[in-house]
């Protein structure tokens, strides 16, 4: 009896996947493994987690073991790709599965190398699926995959070589993988570039139909090119040196030629063409980063190969879309910015006019050659100021950027541009594209139709004068009205302020008001002359305060900028301004108030259009369709506001006595005007005192010279008196000698010895007197060369010598008289003895005695008279010597007094010189200039 077997139990999906995975790992036959892989592939889309957990390593092992079998490799790679891209409705679908799969591949370098090895085969699917799998792994684990590919043997070389594959699918997949592989790693970029990738990219672009006919592949090639060149100076230099810049020029030239030759093309083709051209312009701008090391060399290379002229032609072509025009003009700005030689040569280029319409032939065709040419600066001004279309906003803004780049960091071009604008305005020529004429003309009713005309003109003028004192002075020379004919003269700043106030009162478009306020803030900042010009019309302060106070709920920029302008005016006003600081501060503090001032500034600073300016697109695309773009500020002005916001916020708190801050080494220091005035008055007083002291010093010097002359005359008088005394002494000596000789002749022979004795003693006395007179004479001669103290000492010596000589003369005379008397007594005794012995001789002796006695008495009387006369003469000489001594003492006293006064004056003058030097150092420390001429005059007087 036969029985029917029961139906086998139905196997679950997980059990089936486990069974297939077991067969894949345990089967020895290739067919069995391939069958197991096909079974797993059927589950990979719906059950990626189960297949990956049970069979992932087996699948990877199969790639290594069965790599020579193309069919097996194809099935394995398809299964792995399905695991990375499961069905969206799968219950096991998850992003974590891709991360898990990528981790499994990247944890071992051999797994990535295994996939790269399949690029060496010619099999279509092996190459294609390997590239796709590498792209999937790269998308999940970017850094690790880049590292594995970079370290794999010939990994980059094999990837780049795939670009030469004739099969577009494989080539395009390799292009896509390289694009995702190279955006950030500079080392990978360099390795890829040195695999001759630039030539391969240009070959692909050429094969795909260049910029005009190429599809998305051309755009991908340009994106890859951008990845390789972005911020990579080495690759940019390699690009120039390998002759790739002319290839860029040919691409641009072909695109321009195609635009002029083609008629109608499909809309999708036109869009792709624009995308291709836009991508190429973006590549060009990568070479022109401001401040980069290789920017100058790149600018020179593009100029030499005609890239600038081609980009400019593209920007002014009638067939170019507005978006492309804007990017082309921005590229032109980058091409010339900061390069003086290119900035100067740029103005000589010519472009087609944007205002004049081309000539139309009889059949209705446009004659391109009929469009007139204008110089590029005129063309840019026409585009920026004379094309009122809203759709052209991006190109107008780019034209403004190109004009700014034209005079960027080039003072000569900036002043030339400003002078040309001034000449065009003052000459009255009909120049609609003149920035000064645009800003100074009265606001009309059509101002709101094209507010960006005023905005762009203000931005250009703002950059012309910003942080350039010479340009500000030149712009301030523009005035309206002729004073010689009685007209009121209105300056440029006053006219702009008047237009601003009228615009606020008429409630014109906010962009126009912001333009005027931006210009005035940049002009008056750190420009006291401009502030004084602004304050020349006293009602300006009141009008701006009113604008700050009348802020509506939506009005942020006009009140905020008005408050900022008031802060700048107060910050840089002076005591001598038409409206002094002391007057401005109460107006701001009372009418507007500190809280209102700070609130307006902070509300403006927090507004997204100012706070997030750097990340917001300044383009037409940011505005709703049909409305004006939300572009209110210039980039440089935003930087100016953010840099000086805190300073201007504190301006209202600054004391009115503190004037223009001085910026020294980045440190702000205030100066008090009262202190400056006080120091100046002190300087004037000290100068007057110094002049007075100098005059007194000159007077004392003259008095000292007079005293010295008097002293010299006193010395000469003393010498004359001394010579006269010497002469008197010599006369006395001669008279005494004569008396001695006469006495000797009259004396009798018995008395000869006595007279000889007297004569010899008298001669010795006279010799002593003569020697004393000679010594006195020598001492007197030496006294002329000595100081005043020696004169006094020698004068005393002369006096004592004269007294001693007179005393000795008197004593010797008395001795002579005593000797004569003793001789008479002796003779009388002898006579009496002789009378006793010889009576006869007595009478004779008596007669002789009487005669001799009479004669001796007469001689004695004469000698006494002469002695008395000599004594009187000696006394007279002593009196004269005493008078001379007293006169000399008085002169010496006067000289000592004059010398003391002179020394005191020298000490006072020395103290004054020290004080003057201290004052000069203080003045120099305060910044005042002190001349050294006075020091030179003092040295000359010395």
PDB file of N, CA and C in Angstrom, residues 349-439:
ATOM      1  N   UNK A 349      40.506  99.403 -24.948  1.00  0.00           N
ATOM      2  CA  UNK A 349      39.676  98.455 -25.696  1.00  0.00           C
ATOM      3  C   UNK A 349      38.351  99.099 -26.079  1.00  0.00           C
ATOM      4  N   UNK A 350      37.770  98.592 -27.144  1.00  0.00           N
ATOM      5  CA  UNK A 350      36.483  99.092 -27.620  1.00  0.00           C
ATOM      6  C   UNK A 350      35.463  97.964 -27.635  1.00  0.00           C
ATOM      7  N   UNK A 351      34.215  98.333 -27.387  1.00  0.00           N
ATOM      8  CA  UNK A 351      33.122  97.356 -27.365  1.00  0.00           C
ATOM      9  C   UNK A 351      31.939  97.953 -28.109  1.00  0.00           C
ATOM     10  N   UNK A 352      30.963  97.103 -28.396  1.00  0.00           N
ATOM     11  CA  UNK A 352      29.748  97.579 -29.059  1.00  0.00           C
ATOM     12  C   UNK A 352      28.894  98.341 -28.060  1.00  0.00           C
ATOM     13  N   UNK A 353      28.253  99.370 -28.518  1.00  0.00           N
ATOM     14  CA  UNK A 353      27.435 100.209 -27.645  1.00  0.00           C
ATOM     15  C   UNK A 353      26.181  99.455 -27.214  1.00  0.00           C
ATOM     16  N   UNK A 354      25.780  99.688 -25.988  1.00  0.00           N
ATOM     17  CA  UNK A 354      24.559  99.044 -25.480  1.00  0.00           C
ATOM     18  C   UNK A 354      23.339  99.929 -25.702  1.00  0.00           C
ATOM     19  N   UNK A 355      23.551 101.157 -26.158  1.00  0.00           N
ATOM     20  CA  UNK A 355      22.437 102.087 -26.338  1.00  0.00           C
ATOM     21  C   UNK A 355      21.957 102.162 -27.773  1.00  0.00           C
ATOM     22  N   UNK A 356      22.889 102.171 -28.748  1.00  0.00           N
ATOM     23  CA  UNK A 356      22.524 102.333 -30.150  1.00  0.00           C
ATOM     24  C   UNK A 356      22.051 101.012 -30.727  1.00  0.00           C
ATOM     25  N   UNK A 357      20.988 101.070 -31.487  1.00  0.00           N
ATOM     26  CA  UNK A 357      20.457  99.879 -32.125  1.00  0.00           C
ATOM     27  C   UNK A 357      21.231  99.574 -33.405  1.00  0.00           C
ATOM     28  N   UNK A 358      21.402  98.308 -33.749  1.00  0.00           N
ATOM     29  CA  UNK A 358      22.119  97.969 -34.988  1.00  0.00           C
ATOM     30  C   UNK A 358      21.309  98.338 -36.223  1.00  0.00           C
ATOM     31  N   UNK A 359      22.023  98.539 -37.318  1.00  0.00           N
ATOM     32  CA  UNK A 359      21.384  98.884 -38.592  1.00  0.00           C
ATOM     33  C   UNK A 359      20.684  97.654 -39.152  1.00  0.00           C
ATOM     34  N   UNK A 360      19.437  97.839 -39.646  1.00  0.00           N
ATOM     35  CA  UNK A 360      18.651  96.734 -40.180  1.00  0.00           C
ATOM     36  C   UNK A 360      18.652  96.833 -41.704  1.00  0.00           C
ATOM     37  N   UNK A 361      18.989  95.728 -42.351  1.00  0.00           N
ATOM     38  CA  UNK A 361      19.039  95.705 -43.812  1.00  0.00           C
ATOM     39  C   UNK A 361      17.622  95.565 -44.371  1.00  0.00           C
ATOM     40  N   UNK A 362      17.537  95.584 -45.714  1.00  0.00           N
ATOM     41  CA  UNK A 362      16.222  95.571 -46.353  1.00  0.00           C
ATOM     42  C   UNK A 362      15.426  94.316 -46.082  1.00  0.00           C
ATOM     43  N   UNK A 363      16.082  93.168 -45.971  1.00  0.00           N
ATOM     44  CA  UNK A 363      15.351  91.923 -45.754  1.00  0.00           C
ATOM     45  C   UNK A 363      15.041  91.675 -44.286  1.00  0.00           C
ATOM     46  N   UNK A 364      15.357  92.660 -43.460  1.00  0.00           N
ATOM     47  CA  UNK A 364      15.059  92.505 -42.032  1.00  0.00           C
ATOM     48  C   UNK A 364      16.181  91.913 -41.228  1.00  0.00           C
ATOM     49  N   UNK A 365      17.287  91.518 -41.866  1.00  0.00           N
ATOM     50  CA  UNK A 365      18.410  90.927 -41.135  1.00  0.00           C
ATOM     51  C   UNK A 365      19.183  92.028 -40.409  1.00  0.00           C
ATOM     52  N   UNK A 366      19.694  91.689 -39.273  1.00  0.00           N
ATOM     53  CA  UNK A 366      20.459  92.644 -38.464  1.00  0.00           C
ATOM     54  C   UNK A 366      21.891  92.682 -38.958  1.00  0.00           C
ATOM     55  N   UNK A 367      22.368  93.842 -39.239  1.00  0.00           N
ATOM     56  CA  UNK A 367      23.754  94.019 -39.688  1.00  0.00           C
ATOM     57  C   UNK A 367      24.636  94.240 -38.453  1.00  0.00           C
ATOM     58  N   UNK A 368      25.358  93.210 -38.076  1.00  0.00           N
ATOM     59  CA  UNK A 368      26.149  93.279 -36.850  1.00  0.00           C
ATOM     60  C   UNK A 368      27.242  94.346 -36.938  1.00  0.00           C
ATOM     61  N   UNK A 369      27.790  94.505 -38.124  1.00  0.00           N
ATOM     62  CA  UNK A 369      28.872  95.486 -38.267  1.00  0.00           C
ATOM     63  C   UNK A 369      28.363  96.917 -38.164  1.00  0.00           C
ATOM     64  N   UNK A 370      27.023  97.076 -38.159  1.00  0.00           N
ATOM     65  CA  UNK A 370      26.479  98.421 -38.098  1.00  0.00           C
ATOM     66  C   UNK A 370      26.396  98.981 -36.696  1.00  0.00           C
ATOM     67  N   UNK A 371      26.684  98.191 -35.674  1.00  0.00           N
ATOM     68  CA  UNK A 371      26.624  98.662 -34.300  1.00  0.00           C
ATOM     69  C   UNK A 371      27.862  99.498 -34.022  1.00  0.00           C
ATOM     70  N   UNK A 372      27.698 100.734 -33.574  1.00  0.00           N
ATOM     71  CA  UNK A 372      28.882 101.586 -33.334  1.00  0.00           C
ATOM     72  C   UNK A 372      29.711 101.065 -32.171  1.00  0.00           C
ATOM     73  N   UNK A 373      30.991 101.402 -32.225  1.00  0.00           N
ATOM     74  CA  UNK A 373      31.943 101.007 -31.173  1.00  0.00           C
ATOM     75  C   UNK A 373      32.180 102.190 -30.241  1.00  0.00           C
ATOM     76  N   UNK A 374      32.343 101.883 -28.978  1.00  0.00           N
ATOM     77  CA  UNK A 374      32.699 102.892 -27.969  1.00  0.00           C
ATOM     78  C   UNK A 374      33.811 102.308 -27.102  1.00  0.00           C
ATOM     79  N   UNK A 375      34.527 103.199 -26.415  1.00  0.00           N
ATOM     80  CA  UNK A 375      35.545 102.712 -25.488  1.00  0.00           C
ATOM     81  C   UNK A 375      34.875 102.000 -24.326  1.00  0.00           C
ATOM     82  N   UNK A 376      35.588 101.044 -23.800  1.00  0.00           N
ATOM     83  CA  UNK A 376      34.979 100.118 -22.855  1.00  0.00           C
ATOM     84  C   UNK A 376      34.476 100.840 -21.600  1.00  0.00           C
ATOM     85  N   UNK A 377      35.192 101.867 -21.105  1.00  0.00           N
ATOM     86  CA  UNK A 377      34.740 102.565 -19.903  1.00  0.00           C
ATOM     87  C   UNK A 377      33.427 103.280 -20.172  1.00  0.00           C
ATOM     88  N   UNK A 378      33.305 103.906 -21.345  1.00  0.00           N
ATOM     89  CA  UNK A 378      32.038 104.549 -21.701  1.00  0.00           C
ATOM     90  C   UNK A 378      30.927 103.517 -21.839  1.00  0.00           C
ATOM     91  N   UNK A 379      31.274 102.373 -22.434  1.00  0.00           N
ATOM     92  CA  UNK A 379      30.273 101.316 -22.570  1.00  0.00           C
ATOM     93  C   UNK A 379      29.810 100.787 -21.219  1.00  0.00           C
ATOM     94  N   UNK A 380      30.747 100.643 -20.284  1.00  0.00           N
ATOM     95  CA  UNK A 380      30.373 100.167 -18.945  1.00  0.00           C
ATOM     96  C   UNK A 380      29.503 101.178 -18.213  1.00  0.00           C
ATOM     97  N   UNK A 381      29.848 102.481 -18.338  1.00  0.00           N
ATOM     98  CA  UNK A 381      29.026 103.505 -17.707  1.00  0.00           C
ATOM     99  C   UNK A 381      27.629 103.552 -18.321  1.00  0.00           C
ATOM    100  N   UNK A 382      27.552 103.410 -19.639  1.00  0.00           N
ATOM    101  CA  UNK A 382      26.240 103.376 -20.292  1.00  0.00           C
ATOM    102  C   UNK A 382      25.414 102.202 -19.788  1.00  0.00           C
ATOM    103  N   UNK A 383      26.058 101.052 -19.675  1.00  0.00           N
ATOM    104  CA  UNK A 383      25.334  99.867 -19.221  1.00  0.00           C
ATOM    105  C   UNK A 383      24.870 100.026 -17.779  1.00  0.00           C
ATOM    106  N   UNK A 384      25.737 100.593 -16.919  1.00  0.00           N
ATOM    107  CA  UNK A 384      25.397 100.693 -15.501  1.00  0.00           C
ATOM    108  C   UNK A 384      24.350 101.767 -15.231  1.00  0.00           C
ATOM    109  N   UNK A 385      24.407 102.898 -15.963  1.00  0.00           N
ATOM    110  CA  UNK A 385      23.578 104.049 -15.608  1.00  0.00           C
ATOM    111  C   UNK A 385      22.449 104.330 -16.584  1.00  0.00           C
ATOM    112  N   UNK A 386      22.513 103.754 -17.783  1.00  0.00           N
ATOM    113  CA  UNK A 386      21.547 104.160 -18.815  1.00  0.00           C
ATOM    114  C   UNK A 386      20.678 103.028 -19.326  1.00  0.00           C
ATOM    115  N   UNK A 387      20.714 101.875 -18.668  1.00  0.00           N
ATOM    116  CA  UNK A 387      19.846 100.758 -19.067  1.00  0.00           C
ATOM    117  C   UNK A 387      18.877 100.510 -17.917  1.00  0.00           C
ATOM    118  N   UNK A 388      17.675 101.058 -17.988  1.00  0.00           N
ATOM    119  CA  UNK A 388      16.774 100.999 -16.831  1.00  0.00           C
ATOM    120  C   UNK A 388      16.060  99.672 -16.628  1.00  0.00           C
ATOM    121  N   UNK A 389      16.306  98.690 -17.441  1.00  0.00           N
ATOM    122  CA  UNK A 389      15.575  97.429 -17.362  1.00  0.00           C
ATOM    123  C   UNK A 389      15.921  96.690 -16.063  1.00  0.00           C
ATOM    124  N   UNK A 390      14.886  96.164 -15.416  1.00  0.00           N
ATOM    125  CA  UNK A 390      15.105  95.379 -14.195  1.00  0.00           C
ATOM    126  C   UNK A 390      15.817  94.081 -14.524  1.00  0.00           C
ATOM    127  N   UNK A 391      15.513  93.514 -15.704  1.00  0.00           N
ATOM    128  CA  UNK A 391      16.138  92.256 -16.078  1.00  0.00           C
ATOM    129  C   UNK A 391      17.639  92.394 -16.257  1.00  0.00           C
ATOM    130  N   UNK A 392      18.116  93.605 -16.509  1.00  0.00           N
ATOM    131  CA  UNK A 392      19.545  93.828 -16.729  1.00  0.00           C
ATOM    132  C   UNK A 392      20.286  94.157 -15.429  1.00  0.00           C
ATOM    133  N   UNK A 393      19.635  93.955 -14.278  1.00  0.00           N
ATOM    134  CA  UNK A 393      20.263  94.363 -13.016  1.00  0.00           C
ATOM    135  C   UNK A 393      21.597  93.660 -12.785  1.00  0.00           C
ATOM    136  N   UNK A 394      21.648  92.352 -13.008  1.00  0.00           N
ATOM    137  CA  UNK A 394      22.891  91.615 -12.758  1.00  0.00           C
ATOM    138  C   UNK A 394      24.030  92.134 -13.619  1.00  0.00           C
ATOM    139  N   UNK A 395      23.743  92.402 -14.892  1.00  0.00           N
ATOM    140  CA  UNK A 395      24.798  92.911 -15.771  1.00  0.00           C
ATOM    141  C   UNK A 395      25.177  94.346 -15.385  1.00  0.00           C
ATOM    142  N   UNK A 396      24.242  95.157 -14.930  1.00  0.00           N
ATOM    143  CA  UNK A 396      24.558  96.528 -14.492  1.00  0.00           C
ATOM    144  C   UNK A 396      25.453  96.485 -13.248  1.00  0.00           C
ATOM    145  N   UNK A 397      25.106  95.613 -12.323  1.00  0.00           N
ATOM    146  CA  UNK A 397      25.926  95.493 -11.111  1.00  0.00           C
ATOM    147  C   UNK A 397      27.320  94.982 -11.459  1.00  0.00           C
ATOM    148  N   UNK A 398      27.408  94.033 -12.414  1.00  0.00           N
ATOM    149  CA  UNK A 398      28.713  93.535 -12.838  1.00  0.00           C
ATOM    150  C   UNK A 398      29.508  94.619 -13.558  1.00  0.00           C
ATOM    151  N   UNK A 399      28.820  95.472 -14.344  1.00  0.00           N
ATOM    152  CA  UNK A 399      29.522  96.587 -14.989  1.00  0.00           C
ATOM    153  C   UNK A 399      30.088  97.542 -13.947  1.00  0.00           C
ATOM    154  N   UNK A 400      29.334  97.771 -12.886  1.00  0.00           N
ATOM    155  CA  UNK A 400      29.838  98.610 -11.788  1.00  0.00           C
ATOM    156  C   UNK A 400      31.075  97.979 -11.149  1.00  0.00           C
ATOM    157  N   UNK A 401      31.050  96.663 -10.955  1.00  0.00           N
ATOM    158  CA  UNK A 401      32.222  95.966 -10.401  1.00  0.00           C
ATOM    159  C   UNK A 401      33.420  96.092 -11.337  1.00  0.00           C
ATOM    160  N   UNK A 402      33.166  96.040 -12.634  1.00  0.00           N
ATOM    161  CA  UNK A 402      34.257  96.160 -13.607  1.00  0.00           C
ATOM    162  C   UNK A 402      34.864  97.564 -13.559  1.00  0.00           C
ATOM    163  N   UNK A 403      34.024  98.589 -13.401  1.00  0.00           N
ATOM    164  CA  UNK A 403      34.536  99.959 -13.289  1.00  0.00           C
ATOM    165  C   UNK A 403      35.368 100.104 -12.012  1.00  0.00           C
ATOM    166  N   UNK A 404      34.897  99.539 -10.905  1.00  0.00           N
ATOM    167  CA  UNK A 404      35.652  99.599  -9.656  1.00  0.00           C
ATOM    168  C   UNK A 404      36.995  98.889  -9.785  1.00  0.00           C
ATOM    169  N   UNK A 405      36.992  97.747 -10.486  1.00  0.00           N
ATOM    170  CA  UNK A 405      38.257  97.034 -10.690  1.00  0.00           C
ATOM    171  C   UNK A 405      39.205  97.839 -11.574  1.00  0.00           C
ATOM    172  N   UNK A 406      38.654  98.669 -12.455  1.00  0.00           N
ATOM    173  CA  UNK A 406      39.481  99.473 -13.366  1.00  0.00           C
ATOM    174  C   UNK A 406      40.370 100.443 -12.598  1.00  0.00           C
ATOM    175  N   UNK A 407      39.856 101.082 -11.526  1.00  0.00           N
ATOM    176  CA  UNK A 407      40.709 102.006 -10.767  1.00  0.00           C
ATOM    177  C   UNK A 407      41.077 101.468  -9.382  1.00  0.00           C
ATOM    178  N   UNK A 408      40.924 100.173  -9.165  1.00  0.00           N
ATOM    179  CA  UNK A 408      41.256  99.580  -7.866  1.00  0.00           C
ATOM    180  C   UNK A 408      42.762  99.700  -7.595  1.00  0.00           C
ATOM    181  N   UNK A 409      43.101 100.321  -6.472  1.00  0.00           N
ATOM    182  CA  UNK A 409      44.499 100.476  -6.042  1.00  0.00           C
ATOM    183  C   UNK A 409      45.364 101.148  -7.107  1.00  0.00           C
ATOM    184  N   UNK A 410      44.781 102.032  -7.881  1.00  0.00           N
ATOM    185  CA  UNK A 410      45.530 102.753  -8.913  1.00  0.00           C
ATOM    186  C   UNK A 410      45.161 104.236  -8.789  1.00  0.00           C
ATOM    187  N   UNK A 411      45.859 105.004  -7.933  1.00  0.00           N
ATOM    188  CA  UNK A 411      45.477 106.400  -7.684  1.00  0.00           C
ATOM    189  C   UNK A 411      45.443 107.257  -8.943  1.00  0.00           C
ATOM    190  N   UNK A 412      46.365 107.013  -9.867  1.00  0.00           N
ATOM    191  CA  UNK A 412      46.403 107.848 -11.074  1.00  0.00           C
ATOM    192  C   UNK A 412      45.128 107.663 -11.901  1.00  0.00           C
ATOM    193  N   UNK A 413      44.726 106.426 -12.105  1.00  0.00           N
ATOM    194  CA  UNK A 413      43.500 106.169 -12.873  1.00  0.00           C
ATOM    195  C   UNK A 413      42.291 106.707 -12.113  1.00  0.00           C
ATOM    196  N   UNK A 414      42.297 106.552 -10.804  1.00  0.00           N
ATOM    197  CA  UNK A 414      41.161 107.038 -10.006  1.00  0.00           C
ATOM    198  C   UNK A 414      40.997 108.549 -10.169  1.00  0.00           C
ATOM    199  N   UNK A 415      42.108 109.278 -10.086  1.00  0.00           N
ATOM    200  CA  UNK A 415      42.016 110.738 -10.215  1.00  0.00           C
ATOM    201  C   UNK A 415      41.664 111.139 -11.645  1.00  0.00           C
ATOM    202  N   UNK A 416      42.196 110.391 -12.624  1.00  0.00           N
ATOM    203  CA  UNK A 416      41.841 110.683 -14.020  1.00  0.00           C
ATOM    204  C   UNK A 416      40.344 110.471 -14.251  1.00  0.00           C
ATOM    205  N   UNK A 417      39.836 109.388 -13.715  1.00  0.00           N
ATOM    206  CA  UNK A 417      38.409 109.094 -13.875  1.00  0.00           C
ATOM    207  C   UNK A 417      37.565 110.195 -13.219  1.00  0.00           C
ATOM    208  N   UNK A 418      37.967 110.609 -12.014  1.00  0.00           N
ATOM    209  CA  UNK A 418      37.211 111.634 -11.287  1.00  0.00           C
ATOM    210  C   UNK A 418      37.306 112.981 -12.000  1.00  0.00           C
ATOM    211  N   UNK A 419      38.491 113.341 -12.487  1.00  0.00           N
ATOM    212  CA  UNK A 419      38.623 114.613 -13.211  1.00  0.00           C
ATOM    213  C   UNK A 419      37.774 114.619 -14.478  1.00  0.00           C
ATOM    214  N   UNK A 420      37.747 113.476 -15.164  1.00  0.00           N
ATOM    215  CA  UNK A 420      36.936 113.404 -16.375  1.00  0.00           C
ATOM    216  C   UNK A 420      35.454 113.567 -16.045  1.00  0.00           C
ATOM    217  N   UNK A 421      35.031 112.974 -14.936  1.00  0.00           N
ATOM    218  CA  UNK A 421      33.631 113.136 -14.524  1.00  0.00           C
ATOM    219  C   UNK A 421      33.336 114.586 -14.155  1.00  0.00           C
ATOM    220  N   UNK A 422      34.295 115.230 -13.468  1.00  0.00           N
ATOM    221  CA  UNK A 422      34.101 116.634 -13.080  1.00  0.00           C
ATOM    222  C   UNK A 422      34.059 117.530 -14.307  1.00  0.00           C
ATOM    223  N   UNK A 423      34.986 117.298 -15.246  1.00  0.00           N
ATOM    224  CA  UNK A 423      35.001 118.109 -16.462  1.00  0.00           C
ATOM    225  C   UNK A 423      33.718 117.930 -17.261  1.00  0.00           C
ATOM    226  N   UNK A 424      33.248 116.691 -17.363  1.00  0.00           N
ATOM    227  CA  UNK A 424      32.007 116.461 -18.088  1.00  0.00           C
ATOM    228  C   UNK A 424      30.818 117.105 -17.428  1.00  0.00           C
ATOM    229  N   UNK A 425      30.831 117.161 -16.105  1.00  0.00           N
ATOM    230  CA  UNK A 425      29.705 117.779 -15.390  1.00  0.00           C
ATOM    231  C   UNK A 425      29.741 119.306 -15.489  1.00  0.00           C
ATOM    232  N   UNK A 426      30.923 119.874 -15.286  1.00  0.00           N
ATOM    233  CA  UNK A 426      31.028 121.340 -15.295  1.00  0.00           C
ATOM    234  C   UNK A 426      30.888 121.925 -16.697  1.00  0.00           C
ATOM    235  N   UNK A 427      31.257 121.141 -17.722  1.00  0.00           N
ATOM    236  CA  UNK A 427      31.151 121.651 -19.092  1.00  0.00           C
ATOM    237  C   UNK A 427      29.706 121.721 -19.569  1.00  0.00           C
ATOM    238  N   UNK A 428      28.809 121.028 -18.873  1.00  0.00           N
ATOM    239  CA  UNK A 428      27.406 121.050 -19.272  1.00  0.00           C
ATOM    240  C   UNK A 428      27.090 120.139 -20.432  1.00  0.00           C
ATOM    241  N   UNK A 429      28.025 119.257 -20.807  1.00  0.00           N
ATOM    242  CA  UNK A 429      27.785 118.337 -21.914  1.00  0.00           C
ATOM    243  C   UNK A 429      26.676 117.356 -21.536  1.00  0.00           C
ATOM    244  N   UNK A 430      25.977 116.888 -22.539  1.00  0.00           N
ATOM    245  CA  UNK A 430      24.859 115.959 -22.316  1.00  0.00           C
ATOM    246  C   UNK A 430      25.423 114.552 -22.132  1.00  0.00           C
ATOM    247  N   UNK A 431      25.920 114.305 -20.938  1.00  0.00           N
ATOM    248  CA  UNK A 431      26.468 112.987 -20.622  1.00  0.00           C
ATOM    249  C   UNK A 431      25.541 112.336 -19.606  1.00  0.00           C
ATOM    250  N   UNK A 432      24.681 111.486 -20.105  1.00  0.00           N
ATOM    251  CA  UNK A 432      23.741 110.817 -19.200  1.00  0.00           C
ATOM    252  C   UNK A 432      24.439 109.797 -18.311  1.00  0.00           C
ATOM    253  N   UNK A 433      25.629 109.352 -18.725  1.00  0.00           N
ATOM    254  CA  UNK A 433      26.343 108.333 -17.958  1.00  0.00           C
ATOM    255  C   UNK A 433      27.456 108.953 -17.128  1.00  0.00           C
ATOM    256  N   UNK A 434      27.221 110.157 -16.589  1.00  0.00           N
ATOM    257  CA  UNK A 434      28.185 110.819 -15.725  1.00  0.00           C
ATOM    258  C   UNK A 434      27.712 110.663 -14.281  1.00  0.00           C
ATOM    259  N   UNK A 435      28.568 110.108 -13.434  1.00  0.00           N
ATOM    260  CA  UNK A 435      28.147 109.811 -12.064  1.00  0.00           C
ATOM    261  C   UNK A 435      27.844 111.091 -11.294  1.00  0.00           C
ATOM    262  N   UNK A 436      28.633 112.136 -11.504  1.00  0.00           N
ATOM    263  CA  UNK A 436      28.385 113.391 -10.782  1.00  0.00           C
ATOM    264  C   UNK A 436      27.088 114.045 -11.241  1.00  0.00           C
ATOM    265  N   UNK A 437      26.880 114.073 -12.548  1.00  0.00           N
ATOM    266  CA  UNK A 437      25.639 114.659 -13.061  1.00  0.00           C
ATOM    267  C   UNK A 437      24.427 113.901 -12.544  1.00  0.00           C
ATOM    268  N   UNK A 438      24.540 112.581 -12.502  1.00  0.00           N
ATOM    269  CA  UNK A 438      23.430 111.763 -12.013  1.00  0.00           C
ATOM    270  C   UNK A 438      23.085 112.086 -10.571  1.00  0.00           C
ATOM    271  N   UNK A 439      24.108 112.265  -9.733  1.00  0.00           N
ATOM    272  CA  UNK A 439      23.881 112.463  -8.304  1.00  0.00           C
ATOM    273  C   UNK A 439      23.529 113.901  -7.958  1.00  0.00           C
TER     274      UNK A 439
END
